[in-house]
Amino acid sequence: MTENARMGGLLLQFLPFFVLVALGWGATRRGWLPLAGIPALNVFVLYFGLPALLFRLGASGALWQPGLGGLALVYGVVGLTITAGAMAWAWRGGLSRLDGGLAALATTFPNTGFLGLPLLTGLLGPQAAGPVAVTIVVDVLLFSSLCLAWAGVGAGPLRSAARNPLLWSMAAGLVCWALGCSWPSPVDQTLGLLAQSATPTALFTLGAILARAQMNAASAPEAASGRAPLWVPTLLKLLLHPALVWLAGQGAWALGVPVTSEGLVALTLAAALPAASNVSMLAERLGGGSAVVARIIWWTTVLALPTLGWWAQALTTP
């Protein structure tokens, strides 16, 4: 199979995921999905669909693999570099501490929950869930705390991060796996139905959130991004972040840090995901940075299909 044919096959494999995002975006832009209905979809995804999916993955043992500690180290070190670069970009561009911290969080935090988990497990298999879970833990506990501290936000959002249902569902699943728990068939079937609903609902909701963020950004002053060119965080997120993760992983392996090649591929593709959509909701709630954050999320999502296809081809070609 030629490289062009393989690239085309990967793009076709990714396309249904992005079509679902586009459907959510179009339904919201057309007014078929009222803006007031988006929070309800978000609640279902964050508190029911994705937790059920992560719990089942944890309970199956898919989240526990050799080398996850090394992957967490690699991802954390590289993420600190990307965060520092994004903060420097925001400072040089004249953004406030609040806006700069939120923009840096959007640049560092990939959309692993709504997009990465279903896409990467579909591409690489259930074994990709462990590395993806590593990124969720590090992003929520480390980079959210760091960027919000830089932004001068109080402890409220940090407490919310510690109560993140995705973290607790992963932990509960791992405990059940370690203890060898079992439950009645109706409970398992209910969890299965919720898990099956997570992927389409999360992707449709992502499109709706993007549409709402774009509509809000369009009504904001164009000067909201100051002198900061938005192509910089886009390149940081889609190109530099995964490139540094891959290089750091290779370096860690050479130094004897236990990092598996399959785990590093999944971690690199997770780093290549677009910016997390929930950062725009956080920016709206905190009253700052919503326009620039929305534009970062929008452009990284729009450009993610070809860049993810390129990274997937480069990393999975024998």
Short mmCIF file of N, CA and C in Angstrom, two decimals, residues 62-164:
data_model
loop_
_atom_site.label_atom_id
_atom_site.label_comp_id
_atom_site.label_asym_id
_atom_site.label_seq_id
_atom_site.Cartn_x
_atom_site.Cartn_y
_atom_site.Cartn_z
N ALA A 62 -7.85 -2.51 31.20
CA ALA A 62 -7.24 -1.83 30.05
C ALA A 62 -6.49 -0.56 30.45
N LEU A 63 -6.83 0.01 31.61
CA LEU A 63 -6.16 1.24 32.03
C LEU A 63 -4.85 0.96 32.76
N TRP A 64 -4.59 -0.29 33.08
CA TRP A 64 -3.36 -0.62 33.82
C TRP A 64 -2.42 -1.38 32.90
N GLN A 65 -1.32 -0.73 32.54
CA GLN A 65 -0.35 -1.33 31.63
C GLN A 65 1.06 -1.03 32.12
N PRO A 66 2.03 -1.82 31.72
CA PRO A 66 3.42 -1.51 32.06
C PRO A 66 3.85 -0.19 31.42
N GLY A 67 4.65 0.57 32.13
CA GLY A 67 5.24 1.77 31.56
C GLY A 67 4.42 3.03 31.69
N LEU A 68 3.27 2.98 32.38
CA LEU A 68 2.44 4.18 32.48
C LEU A 68 3.13 5.28 33.30
N GLY A 69 3.92 4.88 34.30
CA GLY A 69 4.64 5.88 35.07
C GLY A 69 5.63 6.65 34.22
N GLY A 70 6.35 5.94 33.35
CA GLY A 70 7.26 6.61 32.44
C GLY A 70 6.55 7.52 31.46
N LEU A 71 5.39 7.09 30.97
CA LEU A 71 4.60 7.94 30.07
C LEU A 71 4.13 9.20 30.79
N ALA A 72 3.71 9.06 32.05
CA ALA A 72 3.28 10.23 32.82
C ALA A 72 4.43 11.22 32.98
N LEU A 73 5.64 10.71 33.23
CA LEU A 73 6.82 11.58 33.37
C LEU A 73 7.10 12.32 32.07
N VAL A 74 7.09 11.59 30.97
CA VAL A 74 7.34 12.21 29.66
C VAL A 74 6.30 13.28 29.36
N TYR A 75 5.04 12.93 29.55
CA TYR A 75 3.96 13.86 29.23
C TYR A 75 4.01 15.09 30.12
N GLY A 76 4.32 14.90 31.41
CA GLY A 76 4.39 16.03 32.33
C GLY A 76 5.51 16.99 31.99
N VAL A 77 6.71 16.47 31.70
CA VAL A 77 7.85 17.33 31.38
C VAL A 77 7.58 18.12 30.10
N VAL A 78 7.08 17.44 29.07
CA VAL A 78 6.79 18.13 27.81
C VAL A 78 5.67 19.15 28.00
N GLY A 79 4.65 18.78 28.77
CA GLY A 79 3.55 19.70 29.00
C GLY A 79 3.99 20.98 29.68
N LEU A 80 4.96 20.87 30.60
CA LEU A 80 5.49 22.07 31.26
C LEU A 80 6.16 22.98 30.23
N THR A 81 6.84 22.38 29.27
CA THR A 81 7.48 23.16 28.21
C THR A 81 6.45 23.88 27.35
N ILE A 82 5.40 23.15 26.94
CA ILE A 82 4.34 23.76 26.12
C ILE A 82 3.62 24.85 26.90
N THR A 83 3.35 24.60 28.18
CA THR A 83 2.68 25.61 29.01
C THR A 83 3.52 26.87 29.12
N ALA A 84 4.83 26.71 29.35
CA ALA A 84 5.72 27.87 29.44
C ALA A 84 5.74 28.64 28.13
N GLY A 85 5.79 27.92 27.01
CA GLY A 85 5.77 28.60 25.71
C GLY A 85 4.48 29.35 25.47
N ALA A 86 3.35 28.75 25.85
CA ALA A 86 2.05 29.42 25.67
C ALA A 86 1.94 30.65 26.56
N MET A 87 2.43 30.56 27.79
CA MET A 87 2.39 31.71 28.69
C MET A 87 3.28 32.84 28.17
N ALA A 88 4.44 32.48 27.62
CA ALA A 88 5.31 33.50 27.04
C ALA A 88 4.64 34.17 25.84
N TRP A 89 3.97 33.37 25.01
CA TRP A 89 3.23 33.92 23.86
C TRP A 89 2.14 34.89 24.34
N ALA A 90 1.41 34.48 25.39
CA ALA A 90 0.33 35.33 25.90
C ALA A 90 0.89 36.63 26.50
N TRP A 91 2.00 36.54 27.22
CA TRP A 91 2.59 37.73 27.83
C TRP A 91 3.10 38.70 26.77
N ARG A 92 3.79 38.17 25.75
CA ARG A 92 4.30 39.03 24.68
C ARG A 92 3.17 39.62 23.86
N GLY A 93 2.03 38.92 23.82
CA GLY A 93 0.89 39.42 23.06
C GLY A 93 0.02 40.39 23.82
N GLY A 94 0.35 40.69 25.08
CA GLY A 94 -0.39 41.68 25.84
C GLY A 94 -1.64 41.16 26.51
N LEU A 95 -1.79 39.83 26.65
CA LEU A 95 -2.96 39.30 27.33
C LEU A 95 -2.81 39.46 28.84
N SER A 96 -3.92 39.59 29.52
CA SER A 96 -3.90 39.67 30.98
C SER A 96 -3.50 38.33 31.57
N ARG A 97 -3.20 38.31 32.87
CA ARG A 97 -2.85 37.05 33.52
C ARG A 97 -3.98 36.04 33.40
N LEU A 98 -5.23 36.51 33.59
CA LEU A 98 -6.37 35.61 33.51
C LEU A 98 -6.51 35.05 32.11
N ASP A 99 -6.50 35.93 31.10
CA ASP A 99 -6.65 35.47 29.73
C ASP A 99 -5.47 34.61 29.30
N GLY A 100 -4.27 34.99 29.72
CA GLY A 100 -3.09 34.22 29.35
C GLY A 100 -3.08 32.84 29.97
N GLY A 101 -3.49 32.74 31.23
CA GLY A 101 -3.55 31.43 31.88
C GLY A 101 -4.56 30.51 31.21
N LEU A 102 -5.71 31.05 30.84
CA LEU A 102 -6.73 30.24 30.17
C LEU A 102 -6.28 29.83 28.77
N ALA A 103 -5.63 30.76 28.06
CA ALA A 103 -5.12 30.44 26.72
C ALA A 103 -4.02 29.38 26.81
N ALA A 104 -3.17 29.47 27.82
CA ALA A 104 -2.12 28.47 28.00
C ALA A 104 -2.72 27.11 28.31
N LEU A 105 -3.78 27.08 29.11
CA LEU A 105 -4.45 25.83 29.41
C LEU A 105 -5.05 25.21 28.16
N ALA A 106 -5.67 26.04 27.31
CA ALA A 106 -6.23 25.54 26.06
C ALA A 106 -5.14 24.99 25.14
N THR A 107 -3.96 25.61 25.17
CA THR A 107 -2.87 25.17 24.31
C THR A 107 -2.27 23.86 24.79
N THR A 108 -2.27 23.62 26.11
CA THR A 108 -1.63 22.44 26.68
C THR A 108 -2.58 21.26 26.81
N PHE A 109 -3.84 21.51 27.06
CA PHE A 109 -4.83 20.49 27.44
C PHE A 109 -5.50 19.92 26.18
N PRO A 110 -5.18 18.70 25.75
CA PRO A 110 -5.83 18.14 24.56
C PRO A 110 -7.24 17.64 24.89
N ASN A 111 -8.04 17.50 23.85
CA ASN A 111 -9.43 17.10 24.03
C ASN A 111 -9.52 15.57 24.12
N THR A 112 -8.93 15.02 25.19
CA THR A 112 -8.88 13.57 25.33
C THR A 112 -10.23 12.97 25.69
N GLY A 113 -11.04 13.68 26.48
CA GLY A 113 -12.32 13.13 26.92
C GLY A 113 -13.33 13.03 25.79
N PHE A 114 -13.63 14.14 25.16
CA PHE A 114 -14.69 14.17 24.16
C PHE A 114 -14.25 13.56 22.83
N LEU A 115 -12.98 13.70 22.46
CA LEU A 115 -12.53 13.25 21.14
C LEU A 115 -11.49 12.14 21.23
N GLY A 116 -10.47 12.32 22.07
CA GLY A 116 -9.34 11.41 22.05
C GLY A 116 -9.65 9.99 22.49
N LEU A 117 -10.41 9.84 23.56
CA LEU A 117 -10.69 8.50 24.07
C LEU A 117 -11.41 7.64 23.03
N PRO A 118 -12.53 8.11 22.44
CA PRO A 118 -13.18 7.26 21.43
C PRO A 118 -12.36 7.11 20.17
N LEU A 119 -11.67 8.18 19.74
CA LEU A 119 -10.93 8.11 18.48
C LEU A 119 -9.72 7.20 18.59
N LEU A 120 -8.94 7.35 19.65
CA LEU A 120 -7.69 6.58 19.76
C LEU A 120 -7.94 5.12 20.12
N THR A 121 -8.95 4.85 20.96
CA THR A 121 -9.26 3.44 21.22
C THR A 121 -9.84 2.77 19.97
N GLY A 122 -10.55 3.55 19.14
CA GLY A 122 -11.04 3.01 17.89
C GLY A 122 -9.92 2.73 16.90
N LEU A 123 -8.88 3.58 16.91
CA LEU A 123 -7.77 3.42 15.98
C LEU A 123 -6.77 2.37 16.45
N LEU A 124 -6.40 2.43 17.73
CA LEU A 124 -5.31 1.60 18.26
C LEU A 124 -5.80 0.42 19.07
N GLY A 125 -7.07 0.41 19.46
CA GLY A 125 -7.59 -0.67 20.29
C GLY A 125 -7.68 -0.26 21.75
N PRO A 126 -8.25 -1.12 22.60
CA PRO A 126 -8.44 -0.78 24.01
C PRO A 126 -7.14 -0.46 24.75
N GLN A 127 -5.99 -0.94 24.24
CA GLN A 127 -4.73 -0.70 24.93
C GLN A 127 -4.35 0.78 24.91
N ALA A 128 -4.99 1.57 24.04
CA ALA A 128 -4.71 3.01 24.03
C ALA A 128 -5.34 3.73 25.20
N ALA A 129 -6.28 3.07 25.90
CA ALA A 129 -6.99 3.73 27.00
C ALA A 129 -6.05 4.09 28.14
N GLY A 130 -5.05 3.25 28.43
CA GLY A 130 -4.12 3.54 29.52
C GLY A 130 -3.36 4.84 29.32
N PRO A 131 -2.65 5.01 28.19
CA PRO A 131 -1.95 6.27 27.94
C PRO A 131 -2.89 7.48 27.89
N VAL A 132 -4.09 7.31 27.32
CA VAL A 132 -5.04 8.41 27.30
C VAL A 132 -5.44 8.79 28.72
N ALA A 133 -5.65 7.77 29.57
CA ALA A 133 -5.99 8.05 30.96
C ALA A 133 -4.87 8.81 31.67
N VAL A 134 -3.61 8.49 31.33
CA VAL A 134 -2.48 9.21 31.90
C VAL A 134 -2.57 10.70 31.57
N THR A 135 -2.90 11.02 30.33
CA THR A 135 -2.98 12.44 29.95
C THR A 135 -4.11 13.14 30.71
N ILE A 136 -5.23 12.45 30.91
CA ILE A 136 -6.35 13.06 31.63
C ILE A 136 -5.93 13.39 33.06
N VAL A 137 -5.28 12.45 33.73
CA VAL A 137 -4.87 12.66 35.11
C VAL A 137 -3.88 13.82 35.22
N VAL A 138 -2.86 13.81 34.36
CA VAL A 138 -1.83 14.86 34.42
C VAL A 138 -2.43 16.22 34.05
N ASP A 139 -3.27 16.25 33.04
CA ASP A 139 -3.87 17.52 32.62
C ASP A 139 -4.77 18.12 33.70
N VAL A 140 -5.59 17.28 34.29
CA VAL A 140 -6.55 17.79 35.29
C VAL A 140 -5.84 18.20 36.57
N LEU A 141 -4.93 17.35 37.05
CA LEU A 141 -4.33 17.61 38.35
C LEU A 141 -3.15 18.58 38.29
N LEU A 142 -2.36 18.53 37.22
CA LEU A 142 -1.15 19.37 37.14
C LEU A 142 -1.37 20.64 36.34
N PHE A 143 -1.72 20.50 35.07
CA PHE A 143 -1.74 21.67 34.20
C PHE A 143 -2.94 22.58 34.46
N SER A 144 -4.08 22.00 34.82
CA SER A 144 -5.21 22.86 35.19
C SER A 144 -4.84 23.69 36.42
N SER A 145 -4.23 23.06 37.41
CA SER A 145 -3.84 23.77 38.63
C SER A 145 -2.80 24.84 38.33
N LEU A 146 -1.81 24.49 37.51
CA LEU A 146 -0.73 25.44 37.20
C LEU A 146 -1.26 26.65 36.44
N CYS A 147 -2.04 26.41 35.39
CA CYS A 147 -2.52 27.52 34.57
C CYS A 147 -3.52 28.40 35.33
N LEU A 148 -4.37 27.77 36.15
CA LEU A 148 -5.33 28.56 36.93
C LEU A 148 -4.62 29.34 38.03
N ALA A 149 -3.54 28.78 38.58
CA ALA A 149 -2.76 29.53 39.56
C ALA A 149 -2.11 30.75 38.90
N TRP A 150 -1.59 30.58 37.70
CA TRP A 150 -1.01 31.70 36.96
C TRP A 150 -2.08 32.75 36.67
N ALA A 151 -3.28 32.28 36.37
CA ALA A 151 -4.37 33.20 36.06
C ALA A 151 -4.89 33.94 37.29
N GLY A 152 -4.44 33.52 38.47
CA GLY A 152 -4.88 34.18 39.70
C GLY A 152 -6.25 33.76 40.15
N VAL A 153 -6.67 32.55 39.75
CA VAL A 153 -7.98 32.05 40.13
C VAL A 153 -7.89 31.42 41.51
N GLY A 154 -8.96 31.56 42.29
CA GLY A 154 -8.99 30.99 43.63
C GLY A 154 -9.08 29.49 43.63
N ALA A 155 -9.33 28.93 44.78
CA ALA A 155 -9.30 27.47 44.93
C ALA A 155 -10.54 26.77 44.40
N GLY A 156 -11.62 27.52 44.07
CA GLY A 156 -12.86 26.87 43.63
C GLY A 156 -12.69 25.96 42.45
N PRO A 157 -12.10 26.46 41.29
CA PRO A 157 -11.91 25.58 40.15
C PRO A 157 -10.97 24.42 40.44
N LEU A 158 -10.00 24.62 41.36
CA LEU A 158 -9.09 23.54 41.69
C LEU A 158 -9.82 22.42 42.43
N ARG A 159 -10.74 22.80 43.31
CA ARG A 159 -11.55 21.78 43.98
C ARG A 159 -12.42 21.05 42.98
N SER A 160 -12.92 21.77 41.98
CA SER A 160 -13.73 21.12 40.94
C SER A 160 -12.90 20.10 40.17
N ALA A 161 -11.63 20.44 39.90
CA ALA A 161 -10.76 19.49 39.20
C ALA A 161 -10.58 18.22 40.01
N ALA A 162 -10.42 18.38 41.33
CA ALA A 162 -10.25 17.20 42.18
C ALA A 162 -11.51 16.35 42.22
N ARG A 163 -12.67 16.94 41.94
CA ARG A 163 -13.93 16.19 41.93
C ARG A 163 -14.31 15.73 40.52
N ASN A 164 -13.39 15.81 39.60
CA ASN A 164 -13.67 15.47 38.21
C ASN A 164 -14.21 14.04 38.11
#
